[in-house]
Coordinates of C-alpha atoms in Angstrom, one line a residue:
Chain P
M1 CA 0.2 -0.1 0.2
M2 CA 2.6 2.5 1.3
Q3 CA 4.5 1.5 -1.4
S4 CA 2.4 2.6 -4.7
R5 CA 1.9 5.8 -2.4
D6 CA 5.6 6.7 -2.5
S7 CA 5.5 6.3 -6.3
F8 CA 2.5 8.0 -6.9
T9 CA 4.4 11.2 -5.3
Q10 CA 7.0 10.4 -7.7
F11 CA 5.6 10.2 -10.6
V12 CA 2.4 12.2 -10.3
F13 CA 3.3 15.0 -7.7
Q14 CA 6.8 15.8 -7.9
P15 CA 7.2 17.0 -11.4
S16 CA 3.9 19.0 -10.9
I17 CA 5.4 20.7 -8.3
L18 CA 8.4 21.0 -11.0
I19 CA 5.9 22.9 -13.4
V20 CA 4.8 24.9 -11.4
F21 CA 7.8 26.5 -9.6
A22 CA 8.7 27.2 -13.2
V23 CA 5.6 28.6 -14.2
L24 CA 6.2 31.0 -11.1
A25 CA 9.4 31.8 -11.9
L26 CA 8.7 32.4 -15.6
A27 CA 5.6 34.5 -14.8
G28 CA 7.5 36.7 -11.9
C29 CA 5.9 39.7 -11.1
R30 CA 2.8 39.1 -13.0
Y31 CA 0.7 37.0 -10.9
P32 CA -1.8 35.3 -11.5
V33 CA -2.2 35.6 -15.4
N34 CA -5.4 35.2 -17.8
I35 CA -6.7 32.9 -20.0
E36 CA -8.0 33.8 -22.3
R37 CA -7.0 37.8 -23.0
P38 CA -3.6 37.8 -21.2
M39 CA -2.5 42.2 -19.2
T40 CA -0.1 42.9 -21.7
D41 CA -2.8 42.7 -24.3
M42 CA -5.5 44.9 -23.1
Q43 CA -3.0 48.1 -21.3
G44 CA -3.1 50.6 -23.6
S45 CA -5.2 48.8 -25.9
E46 CA -8.6 48.3 -26.9
L47 CA -10.4 47.7 -24.1
N48 CA -14.3 46.2 -25.4
I49 CA -17.1 47.4 -22.5
G50 CA -21.2 46.4 -22.8
L51 CA -23.5 48.2 -21.0
S52 CA -26.6 48.4 -20.6
E53 CA -28.7 52.0 -19.8
N54 CA -29.7 51.8 -15.5
P55 CA -29.3 55.3 -14.4
P56 CA -27.6 56.7 -12.6
W57 CA -25.1 54.0 -12.9
V58 CA -24.8 53.9 -16.5
I59 CA -26.7 56.2 -18.7
N60 CA -27.4 56.9 -22.6
T61 CA -26.7 60.9 -23.4
D62 CA -26.6 62.8 -26.5
Q63 CA -22.9 63.1 -25.4
G64 CA -22.5 58.9 -25.2
P65 CA -22.5 57.2 -22.0
A66 CA -22.4 58.9 -18.8
G67 CA -23.1 57.7 -14.9
L68 CA -21.3 56.4 -12.2
E69 CA -19.6 53.2 -13.8
V70 CA -18.9 54.8 -17.0
E71 CA -17.1 57.2 -14.7
I72 CA -15.4 54.2 -12.6
I73 CA -14.7 52.7 -16.5
R74 CA -13.0 55.0 -18.2
A75 CA -10.5 56.8 -15.0
L76 CA -9.4 52.4 -15.4
A77 CA -8.9 52.2 -18.7
E78 CA -7.0 56.0 -18.7
N79 CA -4.7 54.3 -15.9
M80 CA -3.8 51.7 -18.4
D81 CA -3.8 53.9 -21.6
A82 CA -6.3 52.2 -23.3
T83 CA -9.9 53.5 -24.7
I84 CA -12.8 51.8 -24.9
N85 CA -15.1 50.1 -27.6
W86 CA -18.7 50.4 -26.3
H87 CA -21.3 48.5 -26.8
W88 CA -24.7 48.8 -25.9
D89 CA -27.0 46.2 -25.7
S90 CA -29.0 44.1 -23.2
E91 CA -28.6 42.5 -20.1
G92 CA -28.5 39.0 -20.6
N93 CA -26.7 39.5 -24.6
L94 CA -24.0 41.4 -22.6
L95 CA -23.2 38.4 -20.5
A96 CA -23.7 36.0 -23.0
A97 CA -21.0 37.7 -25.3
L98 CA -18.5 37.5 -21.7
S99 CA -19.2 34.0 -21.5
H100 CA -17.7 33.3 -25.2
Y101 CA -15.6 36.4 -24.8
Q102 CA -16.1 39.2 -26.6
L103 CA -16.2 41.1 -24.1
D104 CA -13.8 42.1 -21.1
L105 CA -16.4 43.8 -19.3
V106 CA -19.9 44.3 -18.2
I107 CA -21.8 47.5 -16.5
G108 CA -25.3 48.2 -16.0
G109 CA -26.2 48.7 -12.0
L110 CA -25.2 44.8 -11.9
T111 CA -26.9 43.8 -8.4
Q112 CA -25.4 40.3 -6.9
D113 CA -27.8 37.6 -8.3
S114 CA -26.7 33.5 -9.5
N115 CA -27.5 35.2 -13.4
V116 CA -24.5 36.9 -13.3
S117 CA -22.5 34.1 -11.1
A118 CA -24.4 31.6 -14.2
L119 CA -22.5 33.2 -16.9
A120 CA -19.8 36.2 -15.6
T121 CA -17.7 36.0 -12.3
P122 CA -18.7 39.3 -10.7
T123 CA -16.1 41.3 -8.9
R124 CA -17.2 41.7 -4.9
A125 CA -19.1 44.3 -4.3
Y126 CA -17.9 47.9 -4.5
Y127 CA -20.7 49.0 -3.5
Q128 CA -24.2 48.7 -1.2
S129 CA -27.5 50.9 -1.8
Q130 CA -29.0 50.8 1.3
Y131 CA -32.6 50.6 0.9
R132 CA -34.2 53.1 3.7
V133 CA -37.7 55.3 4.5
G134 CA -37.4 58.4 3.9
V135 CA -40.0 61.3 4.6
P136 CA -39.4 65.1 3.2
E137 CA -37.6 67.8 4.6
G138 CA -40.2 69.5 7.8
T139 CA -41.9 66.9 8.0
S140 CA -41.0 64.4 11.1
L141 CA -40.0 60.8 10.8
P142 CA -42.6 57.8 12.3
S143 CA -41.6 56.6 15.0
N144 CA -42.2 53.2 13.4
L145 CA -44.0 52.2 10.1
E146 CA -46.4 50.1 10.8
D147 CA -48.9 50.9 8.6
V148 CA -47.5 53.9 7.3
E149 CA -48.1 54.5 3.6
V150 CA -44.9 54.5 1.6
A151 CA -44.2 55.8 -1.6
V152 CA -42.3 53.4 -4.1
P153 CA -41.0 53.0 -7.5
V154 CA -43.3 50.9 -9.6
V155 CA -40.4 48.7 -10.5
N156 CA -38.9 47.8 -7.7
H157 CA -38.0 44.7 -5.5
I158 CA -38.4 45.9 -2.2
A159 CA -42.6 46.0 -1.5
Q160 CA -42.1 42.2 0.1
A161 CA -39.2 43.4 2.8
L162 CA -41.8 47.2 3.7
K163 CA -44.7 44.5 4.4
K164 CA -42.7 42.9 6.6
E165 CA -42.2 45.8 8.6
G166 CA -45.8 46.6 8.8
A167 CA -46.0 49.4 6.5
I168 CA -47.7 49.6 3.6
P169 CA -45.5 49.8 -0.1
H170 CA -47.7 52.7 -2.6
P171 CA -46.4 52.1 -6.4
T172 CA -45.3 55.4 -7.2
S173 CA -44.5 56.7 -11.1
D174 CA -43.3 60.4 -10.5
L175 CA -41.6 59.8 -6.7
G176 CA -40.3 62.4 -4.9
K177 CA -43.4 65.0 -6.1
H178 CA -45.6 64.0 -2.9
N179 CA -44.8 64.9 0.4
E180 CA -45.2 61.5 1.2
A181 CA -42.7 59.0 3.1
V182 CA -40.6 57.1 -0.2
A183 CA -38.8 53.9 0.5
N184 CA -35.9 54.2 -2.0
P185 CA -32.0 54.0 -1.6
S186 CA -30.3 56.2 0.7
W187 CA -28.1 58.6 -2.2
W188 CA -31.5 59.0 -4.1
L189 CA -33.7 60.3 -0.5
K190 CA -29.8 62.6 0.2
A191 CA -30.2 63.5 -3.7
Y192 CA -33.8 64.3 -3.1
G193 CA -33.5 65.8 0.6
Y194 CA -35.0 63.7 2.4
Q195 CA -34.7 63.4 5.6
V196 CA -33.7 59.6 6.6
G197 CA -34.8 56.3 8.8
D198 CA -32.4 53.5 10.4
W199 CA -34.7 50.6 9.0
E200 CA -33.4 48.7 7.1
I201 CA -35.4 47.7 4.0
A202 CA -33.4 45.6 1.4
T203 CA -29.8 45.7 0.3
D204 CA -28.7 46.3 -3.5
H205 CA -24.7 44.8 -3.6
H206 CA -23.4 46.6 -6.5
V207 CA -20.8 44.4 -8.8
M208 CA -19.5 44.8 -12.6
A209 CA -19.1 41.3 -14.8
L210 CA -16.1 40.0 -16.2
P211 CA -15.4 36.5 -17.9
K212 CA -14.5 34.0 -15.9
G213 CA -10.8 32.8 -14.8
E214 CA -10.1 36.5 -16.6
N215 CA -7.8 37.0 -12.7
A216 CA -5.5 39.4 -13.3
W217 CA -8.1 41.4 -15.2
M218 CA -9.5 40.8 -12.2
L219 CA -7.2 41.9 -9.4
A220 CA -6.6 45.0 -11.6
V221 CA -10.4 45.9 -11.7
Q222 CA -11.4 45.2 -8.1
R223 CA -7.3 47.1 -7.5
H224 CA -9.2 50.1 -8.7
L225 CA -13.1 49.8 -8.0
N226 CA -11.2 49.0 -4.3
S227 CA -9.3 53.0 -4.5
Y228 CA -12.4 54.5 -6.1
P229 CA -13.4 57.3 -3.4
D230 CA -16.1 59.3 -2.7
I231 CA -19.0 56.7 -4.8
E232 CA -22.2 58.0 -2.3
Q233 CA -21.6 61.2 -2.8
R234 CA -21.5 60.8 -7.1
L235 CA -24.7 58.9 -7.1
Q236 CA -27.1 61.8 -5.0
R237 CA -24.7 64.3 -7.9
L238 CA -25.6 62.2 -10.6
E239 CA -29.1 61.5 -9.2
A240 CA -29.9 65.3 -8.3
G241 CA -28.9 66.4 -11.9
Q242 CA -31.3 64.0 -13.9
Chain O
M1 CA -31.0 -16.0 30.1
K2 CA -26.9 -15.9 30.2
I3 CA -25.6 -12.7 29.3
R4 CA -22.2 -11.5 28.9
Q5 CA -20.5 -9.9 31.0
L6 CA -18.8 -6.3 30.0
Y7 CA -15.6 -6.2 28.4
R8 CA -12.7 -4.7 30.5
L9 CA -9.3 -3.3 29.3
P10 CA -6.7 -3.7 31.2
P11 CA -5.3 -0.4 33.3
D12 CA -2.4 0.2 30.9
K13 CA -4.4 -1.0 27.9
Q14 CA -7.2 1.2 29.4
Q15 CA -4.8 4.6 29.7
D16 CA -3.6 4.1 26.1
L17 CA -7.2 4.2 25.6
N18 CA -7.8 7.5 27.3
Y19 CA -5.0 8.8 25.3
L20 CA -6.7 8.1 22.1
I21 CA -9.5 9.6 23.3
R22 CA -7.5 12.5 24.1
L23 CA -5.8 12.3 20.9
E24 CA -9.7 12.4 18.8
W25 CA -10.6 15.4 21.1
W26 CA -8.3 17.5 19.3
N27 CA -8.8 15.8 15.9
L28 CA -11.7 16.9 16.0
A29 CA -11.1 20.4 17.2
F30 CA -8.1 21.2 14.2
R31 CA -10.2 19.7 11.7
I32 CA -13.2 21.6 12.7
S33 CA -11.0 24.7 12.5
I34 CA -9.9 23.6 9.0
V35 CA -13.6 23.0 8.0
A36 CA -14.2 26.6 9.1
I37 CA -11.4 28.7 7.8
L38 CA -11.3 26.7 4.1
G39 CA -15.7 28.1 3.8
T40 CA -14.1 31.0 4.2
V41 CA -11.6 31.2 1.0
L42 CA -13.4 29.1 -1.2
G43 CA -13.6 31.3 -3.6
N44 CA -14.6 29.1 -7.7
S45 CA -12.0 26.8 -7.2
Q46 CA -13.2 23.3 -7.8
A47 CA -10.2 21.8 -5.9
M48 CA -10.5 23.7 -2.9
K49 CA -14.4 22.7 -3.0
V50 CA -13.2 19.1 -2.8
A51 CA -10.6 20.0 -0.3
W52 CA -13.6 21.8 2.2
L53 CA -15.9 19.0 1.1
E54 CA -13.1 16.1 1.9
D55 CA -11.6 17.6 5.0
M56 CA -15.8 18.0 6.1
L57 CA -16.3 13.3 5.9
S58 CA -13.0 14.1 8.3
L59 CA -14.3 15.1 10.7
I60 CA -16.9 12.0 11.1
P61 CA -15.0 9.3 11.5
P62 CA -13.6 11.4 14.8
I63 CA -17.1 11.5 15.9
A64 CA -18.2 8.5 14.9
F65 CA -15.5 7.2 17.8
L66 CA -16.1 9.5 20.7
L67 CA -19.4 9.0 20.4
A68 CA -19.2 5.2 19.9
V69 CA -16.3 4.6 22.0
R70 CA -19.3 5.9 25.2
F71 CA -22.0 3.9 23.9
R72 CA -19.5 0.8 24.5
K73 CA -19.1 1.3 27.7
R74 CA -22.1 -0.1 28.3
P75 CA -23.0 -3.3 29.4
P76 CA -24.5 -6.3 27.8
N77 CA -28.4 -6.6 28.9
E78 CA -31.6 -8.7 28.8
T79 CA -32.0 -6.5 25.1
Y80 CA -28.6 -6.6 23.9
P81 CA -26.8 -10.1 25.6
Y82 CA -23.5 -9.5 23.4
G83 CA -23.0 -6.2 24.3
Y84 CA -22.3 -3.2 22.4
Q85 CA -18.5 -3.3 21.1
R86 CA -19.9 -2.9 17.7
A87 CA -21.3 0.0 17.7
T88 CA -17.5 1.7 16.7
I89 CA -18.2 -0.3 13.6
I90 CA -21.7 0.8 12.4
A91 CA -20.4 3.7 12.8
F92 CA -17.4 2.8 10.8
L93 CA -18.9 1.2 7.7
C94 CA -21.6 4.9 7.7
T95 CA -18.6 7.1 7.5
A96 CA -17.1 4.8 4.7
T97 CA -20.1 5.0 2.9
A98 CA -20.4 8.1 3.0
L99 CA -16.7 8.6 1.9
S100 CA -17.5 6.7 -1.1
A101 CA -20.5 8.1 -2.4
M102 CA -19.5 11.5 -2.1
G103 CA -16.1 10.6 -3.5
L104 CA -17.5 9.1 -6.7
F105 CA -19.5 12.4 -6.9
L106 CA -17.0 14.7 -6.2
L107 CA -15.4 12.0 -9.2
G108 CA -18.3 12.9 -11.4
D109 CA -18.3 17.0 -11.5
S110 CA -14.8 17.7 -11.1
L111 CA -14.6 15.7 -15.0
L112 CA -18.2 17.6 -16.5
K113 CA -16.2 20.7 -15.4
L114 CA -13.8 19.4 -17.1
A115 CA -15.5 18.5 -20.3
Q116 CA -16.8 21.6 -20.1
Q117 CA -13.5 24.0 -20.3
E118 CA -14.8 25.6 -17.4
H119 CA -12.4 29.0 -16.5
P120 CA -11.9 28.9 -12.6
S121 CA -12.0 32.0 -11.3
I122 CA -9.9 33.4 -8.5
G123 CA -10.7 36.8 -7.3
A124 CA -9.1 39.5 -5.4
I125 CA -9.5 39.7 -1.8
T126 CA -8.6 43.4 0.5
L127 CA -7.0 42.3 3.6
F128 CA -5.8 45.1 5.8
G129 CA -6.4 47.8 3.1
E130 CA -4.8 46.2 0.5
T131 CA -6.1 44.0 -2.5
I132 CA -4.5 41.0 -2.9
W133 CA -5.2 37.4 -5.2
M134 CA -6.7 35.4 -3.5
G135 CA -4.7 32.5 -4.6
W136 CA -1.9 33.1 -1.7
L137 CA -4.4 32.9 0.5
M138 CA -6.2 29.8 -0.4
V139 CA -2.2 28.8 -0.6
G140 CA -1.5 29.6 3.2
V141 CA -5.2 28.1 4.3
L142 CA -4.2 24.7 2.5
I143 CA -0.4 25.0 3.8
Y144 CA -2.4 25.5 7.8
S145 CA -5.0 22.8 6.5
V146 CA -2.4 20.0 6.0
I147 CA 0.0 20.8 8.6
P148 CA -2.7 19.2 11.8
P149 CA -3.3 16.5 10.0
V150 CA -0.3 15.5 9.1
I151 CA 1.2 15.4 12.9
I152 CA -2.0 14.1 13.8
G153 CA -2.2 11.2 11.9
R154 CA 1.7 9.6 12.8
L155 CA 0.5 10.2 16.6
Q156 CA -3.3 7.8 15.6
I157 CA -1.1 5.2 13.4
K158 CA 0.8 4.5 17.0
A159 CA -1.6 5.1 19.1
A160 CA -4.9 3.1 17.6
A161 CA -2.2 0.1 16.7
K162 CA -2.0 -0.1 20.9
V163 CA -5.3 -0.3 21.8
H164 CA -6.2 -2.3 18.3
E165 CA -8.5 0.3 16.8
K166 CA -9.1 -0.1 13.6
T167 CA -11.4 3.4 13.3
V168 CA -8.8 5.1 14.3
F169 CA -5.9 3.2 12.7
A170 CA -7.4 3.9 9.2
D171 CA -8.7 7.3 9.9
G172 CA -5.1 8.0 11.2
K173 CA -3.9 6.8 7.6
M174 CA -6.2 9.1 5.8
S175 CA -4.8 12.1 7.8
K176 CA -0.7 11.3 6.7
A177 CA -1.8 10.6 3.6
D178 CA -3.9 14.3 4.0
W179 CA -1.0 16.1 2.8
M180 CA -1.0 15.1 -0.9
T181 CA -4.8 16.1 -1.2
G182 CA -3.7 19.8 -0.2
L183 CA -0.8 19.7 -2.3
A184 CA -3.3 19.0 -5.2
A185 CA -5.2 21.5 -4.2
I186 CA -2.3 24.6 -3.8
V187 CA -1.1 22.5 -7.3
G188 CA -4.6 23.4 -8.8
V189 CA -4.7 27.1 -7.5
L190 CA -1.4 28.6 -8.5
G191 CA -1.7 26.8 -11.6
V192 CA -5.0 28.5 -12.8
G193 CA -3.3 31.6 -11.8
A194 CA -0.8 30.6 -14.1
G195 CA -3.8 30.6 -16.7
F196 CA -3.9 27.0 -16.5
W197 CA -7.5 26.7 -16.7
W198 CA -7.6 22.8 -16.5
A199 CA -5.1 22.4 -14.0
D200 CA -7.8 22.9 -10.7
A201 CA -10.2 20.7 -12.4
V202 CA -7.8 17.9 -12.5
A203 CA -6.9 19.2 -8.7
A204 CA -9.5 18.6 -7.5
A205 CA -10.4 15.0 -9.5
I206 CA -6.5 13.7 -8.1
I207 CA -8.7 14.6 -5.1
A208 CA -12.2 13.2 -5.2
L209 CA -10.1 10.0 -6.3
D210 CA -8.2 9.9 -2.9
V211 CA -11.5 9.9 -1.0
T212 CA -12.8 7.3 -3.3
R213 CA -9.9 4.9 -2.7
D214 CA -10.5 6.1 1.3
G215 CA -14.1 5.0 1.1
I216 CA -14.0 2.3 -0.7
I217 CA -10.3 1.0 2.3
N218 CA -12.9 1.5 4.9
L219 CA -15.7 -0.4 3.5
K220 CA -14.2 -3.1 3.0
E221 CA -12.8 -3.4 6.3
A222 CA -16.1 -2.8 7.6
I223 CA -17.5 -5.3 5.7
G224 CA -14.8 -7.6 6.9
D225 CA -16.0 -6.9 10.6
L226 CA -19.8 -7.6 10.2
L227 CA -19.4 -10.3 7.8
D228 CA -17.3 -12.2 11.2
R229 CA -13.8 -12.4 9.4
R230 CA -11.1 -14.1 10.9
P231 CA -8.9 -11.1 13.4
H232 CA -6.2 -9.2 11.7
F233 CA -4.4 -6.9 13.4
T234 CA -4.5 -3.5 13.1
S235 CA -1.2 -2.7 11.4
Q236 CA -1.1 -5.9 9.4
E237 CA -2.4 -6.7 6.4
E238 CA -2.5 -10.3 7.6
P239 CA -4.8 -12.5 9.7
E240 CA -3.5 -13.1 13.5
Y241 CA -3.0 -16.8 13.5
M242 CA -4.8 -16.5 17.1
E243 CA -6.9 -19.5 16.7
E244 CA -4.0 -21.2 16.0
A245 CA -2.3 -20.2 19.3
L246 CA -5.0 -20.9 21.2
E247 CA -5.7 -24.4 19.8
A248 CA -2.0 -25.6 20.8
E249 CA -3.1 -23.8 24.4
L250 CA -5.6 -25.9 24.3
C251 CA -3.7 -28.9 23.9
A252 CA -1.5 -28.3 25.7
M253 CA -3.8 -29.5 28.7
P254 CA -3.5 -32.3 30.1
W255 CA -7.2 -33.2 29.7
V256 CA -7.7 -32.4 25.8
A257 CA -6.9 -34.7 23.2
A258 CA -7.6 -32.2 20.1
A259 CA -8.8 -29.1 19.5
S260 CA -9.8 -26.4 17.2
V261 CA -10.7 -22.3 17.6
R262 CA -12.3 -19.9 16.0
L263 CA -12.8 -16.3 16.2
R264 CA -14.3 -13.5 14.9
E265 CA -13.8 -9.9 16.0
E266 CA -16.2 -7.4 17.3
G267 CA -14.9 -4.2 17.1
P268 CA -11.5 -4.0 19.1
I269 CA -11.8 -7.3 20.0
F270 CA -11.7 -11.4 19.1
S271 CA -14.3 -13.7 20.3
G272 CA -15.2 -17.2 19.1
E273 CA -15.5 -20.3 19.9
A274 CA -12.9 -23.9 20.5
F275 CA -14.0 -27.4 20.2
V276 CA -12.6 -29.6 22.1
T277 CA -12.0 -33.5 22.1
P278 CA -11.2 -34.8 25.8
H279 CA -9.4 -38.3 26.3
S280 CA -12.3 -38.7 29.1
N281 CA -15.5 -37.5 30.0
D282 CA -14.5 -37.3 33.9
D283 CA -14.8 -33.3 35.2
L284 CA -15.3 -32.2 31.5
A285 CA -17.5 -29.5 32.4
R286 CA -15.2 -28.3 34.7
H287 CA -12.5 -28.7 32.8
L288 CA -14.3 -26.6 30.1
K289 CA -14.8 -23.6 31.6
D290 CA -11.3 -24.2 33.2
A291 CA -10.0 -24.0 29.5
S292 CA -12.7 -20.6 29.0
R293 CA -11.2 -18.8 31.4
H294 CA -8.0 -19.5 30.5
L295 CA -8.3 -18.8 27.1
N296 CA -10.1 -15.2 27.7
N297 CA -7.4 -14.4 29.8
Y298 CA -4.6 -15.5 27.6
D299 CA -4.9 -12.4 25.2
W300 CA -6.4 -8.9 26.2
R301 CA -8.2 -8.6 23.2
I302 CA -9.9 -11.6 23.7
Y303 CA -13.4 -11.0 24.5
E304 CA -15.0 -14.4 25.3
V305 CA -14.4 -17.8 24.3
V306 CA -17.0 -20.7 24.4
V307 CA -15.9 -23.8 25.0
T308 CA -17.3 -26.8 24.5
A309 CA -16.9 -30.9 23.7
W310 CA -16.9 -32.5 20.9
P311 CA -16.5 -36.0 19.6
N312 CA -13.4 -36.7 17.8
E313 CA -14.3 -37.5 13.7
E314 CA -15.9 -34.1 13.6
H315 CA -12.6 -31.7 14.4
S316 CA -10.6 -30.3 11.3
L317 CA -7.0 -31.5 10.4
S318 CA -5.3 -28.4 12.2
P319 CA -2.1 -28.3 13.2
A320 CA -2.6 -28.2 17.0
N321 CA -4.1 -31.7 16.3
A322 CA -1.2 -33.0 14.0
N323 CA -0.9 -35.4 17.0
P324 CA -4.7 -36.9 17.2
P325 CA -4.9 -39.9 19.6

């Protein structure tokens, strides 16, 4: 028994250790490396970025793409001396293109979910949108949400969580125009001058999507995201500017 | 109803067993810490996933042993007149089945990942304000995950052989070999970092093979015990040949004309029957009882050998009966 173990070690493990160390020596400080597109190919070259509209993260303007994530990626490309080819499409098409290594990165206010991780690798959350309940300036916050009517966007994923708190969600198309309590991300509430309550209704974990296995690229994007400052203030400014 | 006496280890062996129990508690504590730490750095790596599941499965043998040792202390009773010695083997069989099934599942899963050419993502992690490649952290944790099992595995093998605890012995052998699966995972993670997408799935498949192999070895051991295989000593592949020794003991008694013995394993200890042909029927009942007592004290591993008298022609040939009357 031990005999076969030892020969197994000799024939399988020892060469593989040698190979790994040889590769490490060759790779030097460029570790990890990408599996499909080498970093040297991206540096000073073209980045293919997929984007789908989702203000204030990605905004389609007459002057081209804008929004928080567009700003972040522009800064990253500048650091890499790269130019950007923007590709507008639906989130589904973009993620599929990512899985076939046609794109380098996809943005569009993506949040952590299984759709993204099935076809791509999400970054770690670079920002968390906290859904809170706020009231217009000059109104006092209720002591609790029991039976309080709270305005929510018509398309939302927080109605259920609000009901759990005892509140009555009220889908409203022109949010912020009436004198009523609103549930929305804290940056939105602050942008419109709302007083923000302490109830944590929900949290969106914002990510960007990268192709699977592009580990050096992931490290570069993640480092850039982690060092990107003042995300909350930028979101408020973008929202207020709309 | 004749109920067995409770089996008692000799005092020095009881001390060895207490040491083994303490060792298993340490083993369990280290393994829980490994599972917890590995769980935090899994990432998307198949090799890490398989190594983690393997470490999770390795929690079962020490838990099973510690439970069985407690259970075994119960004296035999009206419902279980043969006692609870085999509790260990039930636990062992469950472990072995889980290992084999999980090993095969993980092997299939890893080969599927290989066939689909899935590119494993090993992302970045921010520690103390510094964003580093997660692979380095995985390698660090994997190195931690192999050191305690290798050390404890060596101690387990020695301690388990002293008290003939096959389940711990087998577990110790697995732990001792555990560094290879840890190394395979490290090679997989570093291989992915070097741009070889297949390194991860191949490493995972190797680990899964090892898990399956461990499972099958344990399954063989557990089934051997449940099928009343003749006793083997923990550290040896060969049978123990204690039957022949006991036959020689019996034949050395002046009233015995011929003797044959069969033994089986009941967890860590042996039981069986001795068939003796006496020269005459004088005092036979007393002779039989004395012979039984003598055999039960011959070796600490013998729990109970029942001695019965048989007519001569029923004996099979055995070296101890070379000169039948």
